[in-house]
Backbone as numpy.savetxt, mean C-alpha at the origin, in Angstrom:
# Nx Ny Nz CAx CAy CAz Cx Cy Cz
-39.85 -7.27 -3.23 -38.56 -7.18 -3.86 -37.47 -7.34 -2.79
-36.48 -8.15 -3.09 -35.38 -8.35 -2.15 -34.33 -7.26 -2.36
-33.79 -6.84 -1.24 -32.74 -5.83 -1.30 -31.39 -6.54 -1.22
-30.52 -6.15 -2.09 -29.17 -6.69 -2.05 -28.29 -5.79 -1.19
-27.56 -6.41 -0.31 -26.62 -5.66 0.51 -25.28 -5.63 -0.21
-24.70 -4.48 -0.27 -23.40 -4.34 -0.91 -22.45 -3.65 0.06
-21.19 -3.76 -0.24 -20.19 -3.05 0.54 -19.10 -2.58 -0.42
-18.36 -1.58 -0.03 -17.32 -1.06 -0.93 -16.25 -2.11 -1.21
-15.74 -2.09 -2.41 -14.66 -2.99 -2.81 -13.39 -2.57 -2.09
-12.66 -3.51 -1.54 -11.42 -3.22 -0.85 -10.34 -4.19 -1.34
-9.40 -3.66 -2.11 -8.31 -4.48 -2.66 -7.54 -5.21 -1.58
-7.44 -4.62 -0.40 -6.66 -5.21 0.69 -7.16 -6.61 1.05
-8.44 -6.87 0.85 -9.01 -8.17 1.19 -8.47 -9.29 0.32
-7.89 -8.95 -0.84 -7.44 -9.95 -1.79 -5.92 -10.13 -1.80
-5.23 -9.41 -0.95 -3.78 -9.49 -0.88 -3.41 -10.46 0.25
-3.42 -11.72 -0.06 -3.22 -12.77 0.94 -1.77 -13.24 1.05
-1.02 -13.18 -0.05 0.35 -13.69 -0.06 1.31 -12.61 -0.55
2.60 -12.83 -0.32 3.62 -11.90 -0.83 3.56 -11.83 -2.35
3.20 -12.93 -2.99 3.09 -12.94 -4.45 1.93 -12.06 -4.91
0.81 -12.09 -4.16 -0.32 -11.21 -4.46 0.11 -9.76 -4.36
0.80 -9.44 -3.28 1.26 -8.07 -3.04 2.22 -7.63 -4.14
3.17 -8.49 -4.48 4.16 -8.14 -5.50 3.50 -7.91 -6.86
2.56 -8.76 -7.23 1.86 -8.60 -8.51 1.05 -7.30 -8.53
0.38 -7.02 -7.44 -0.42 -5.79 -7.32 0.47 -4.56 -7.46
1.56 -4.52 -6.70 2.44 -3.35 -6.75 3.16 -3.24 -8.09
3.51 -4.36 -8.68 4.16 -4.33 -10.00 3.25 -3.67 -11.03
1.99 -4.02 -11.01 1.03 -3.42 -11.94 0.88 -1.93 -11.69
0.85 -1.55 -10.43 0.71 -0.13 -10.09 1.95 0.66 -10.51
3.13 0.11 -10.25 4.36 0.80 -10.64 4.47 0.93 -12.15
3.96 -0.03 -12.91 3.97 0.06 -14.37 3.17 1.25 -14.84
2.09 1.56 -14.13 1.27 2.72 -14.48 2.07 4.02 -14.31
2.87 4.08 -13.24 3.75 5.22 -13.02 3.14 6.43 -12.36
1.89 6.36 -11.95 1.24 7.50 -11.31 1.63 7.54 -9.82
2.34 8.59 -9.38 2.79 8.65 -7.98 1.65 8.56 -6.97
0.52 9.18 -7.26 -0.61 9.12 -6.34 -1.15 7.70 -6.23
-1.19 7.00 -7.36 -1.67 5.62 -7.36 -0.70 4.71 -6.61
0.59 4.96 -6.76 1.59 4.18 -6.03 1.43 4.38 -4.53
1.27 5.62 -4.10 1.08 5.89 -2.67 -0.19 5.21 -2.17
-1.25 5.29 -2.94 -2.51 4.65 -2.55 -2.32 3.13 -2.43
-1.65 2.53 -3.42 -1.44 1.09 -3.41 -0.60 0.66 -2.22
0.42 1.44 -1.88 1.21 1.12 -0.68 0.33 1.19 0.57
-0.60 2.13 0.59 -1.54 2.21 1.71 -2.44 0.99 1.78
-2.89 0.52 0.63 -3.73 -0.69 0.57 -2.95 -1.89 1.11
-1.70 -2.02 0.67 -0.88 -3.14 1.11 -0.60 -3.03 2.61
-0.31 -1.81 3.07 -0.05 -1.60 4.50 -1.29 -1.99 5.33
-2.48 -1.64 4.84 -3.69 -2.04 5.56 -3.85 -3.55 5.57
-3.53 -4.18 4.44 -3.65 -5.64 4.35 -2.68 -6.32 5.31
-1.52 -5.74 5.50 -0.50 -6.32 6.39 -0.69 -5.91 7.85
-1.40 -4.82 8.06 -1.60 -4.29 9.40 -0.87 -2.95 9.53
-1.61 -1.88 9.42 -1.03 -0.54 9.38 -0.15 -0.25 10.59
-0.58 -0.66 11.77 0.20 -0.38 12.98 1.56 -1.05 12.92
1.59 -2.31 12.52 2.85 -3.04 12.44 3.76 -2.48 11.36
3.20 -2.13 10.22 4.00 -1.56 9.13 4.59 -0.22 9.57
3.79 0.60 10.22 4.29 1.88 10.71 5.44 1.68 11.69
5.27 0.74 12.59 6.31 0.44 13.58 7.59 -0.01 12.89
7.47 -0.93 11.94 8.64 -1.44 11.22 9.31 -0.35 10.37
8.53 0.61 9.90 9.06 1.69 9.07 9.62 2.84 9.92
9.40 2.77 11.22 9.88 3.84 12.09 9.03 5.10 12.01
7.75 4.91 11.73 6.81 6.03 11.60 5.65 5.83 12.57
4.93 6.90 12.84 3.71 6.73 13.62 2.61 6.25 12.68
1.65 5.60 13.26 0.51 5.12 12.47 -0.19 6.28 11.78
-0.37 7.38 12.52 -1.06 8.55 11.96 -0.28 9.15 10.79
1.05 9.24 10.94 1.84 9.83 9.85 1.85 8.92 8.62
1.81 7.61 8.84 1.75 6.70 7.71 0.42 6.82 6.99
-0.67 6.86 7.74 -1.99 7.06 7.12 -2.00 8.36 6.31
-1.47 9.43 6.89 -1.46 10.73 6.22 -0.62 10.68 4.94
0.57 10.09 5.03 1.46 10.03 3.87 0.86 9.22 2.72
0.12 8.17 3.05 -0.42 7.28 2.03 -1.88 7.56 1.71
-2.40 8.68 2.19 -3.78 9.06 1.90 -3.88 9.66 0.50
-5.09 9.91 0.05 -5.32 10.50 -1.26 -4.67 11.88 -1.37
-4.61 12.61 -0.27 -4.01 13.94 -0.26 -2.51 13.90 0.03
-2.03 12.77 0.48 -0.62 12.64 0.87 0.31 12.64 -0.32
1.48 13.15 -0.11 2.53 13.12 -1.13 3.80 12.67 -0.41
3.92 11.36 -0.19 5.05 10.88 0.62 6.39 11.14 -0.06
7.37 11.42 0.77 8.73 11.56 0.26 9.20 10.18 -0.18
10.18 10.17 -1.07 10.69 8.89 -1.56 11.27 8.08 -0.41
11.88 8.75 0.55 12.43 8.05 1.72 11.33 7.31 2.47
10.16 7.90 2.56 9.03 7.25 3.23 8.58 6.03 2.43
8.52 6.18 1.12 8.14 5.05 0.26 9.11 3.90 0.47
10.41 4.19 0.50 11.41 3.15 0.71 11.26 2.49 2.08
10.99 3.28 3.11 10.78 2.72 4.45 9.59 1.77 4.47
8.52 2.16 3.81 7.32 1.33 3.78 7.59 0.04 3.00
8.25 0.16 1.86 8.56 -1.02 1.06 9.40 -1.99 1.88
10.42 -1.49 2.56 11.26 -2.36 3.40 10.45 -2.96 4.54
9.60 -2.16 5.17 8.78 -2.65 6.28 7.85 -3.77 5.83
7.46 -3.74 4.58 6.59 -4.78 4.03 7.38 -6.02 3.62
8.71 -5.96 3.77 9.53 -7.10 3.40 9.73 -7.21 1.89
9.59 -6.10 1.19 9.72 -6.08 -0.25 10.95 -5.29 -0.66
11.28 -5.30 -1.93 12.35 -4.47 -2.45 11.94 -3.96 -3.82
12.48 -2.82 -4.17 12.23 -2.24 -5.48 13.41 -2.60 -6.38
13.11 -3.08 -7.57 14.16 -3.40 -8.52 13.92 -2.62 -9.81
14.97 -2.45 -10.57 14.89 -1.76 -11.84 15.34 -2.74 -12.92
14.60 -2.79 -14.01 14.94 -3.68 -15.10 14.93 -2.89 -16.41
15.75 -3.32 -17.34 15.79 -2.68 -18.65 15.11 -3.54 -19.66
């Protein structure tokens, strides 16, 4: 019998363009779950390079990992810094 090798699914591997990132985050924001939003920002930050995103956001890499972890509850100011560091913006529509 042949053994199949598997590895954990990582959304970050599929975020290749700004359009991919925007579509991913748009779907997450529609859900409205703060923990899911923080997680998704972490996924995007990993896809872009956590060290560079932390630097652009004015945060340490460790504090960014902590804020965007499953246990993290980032302040809104941190979320805004990360969004800006990713070259994105948050918009509101009616």
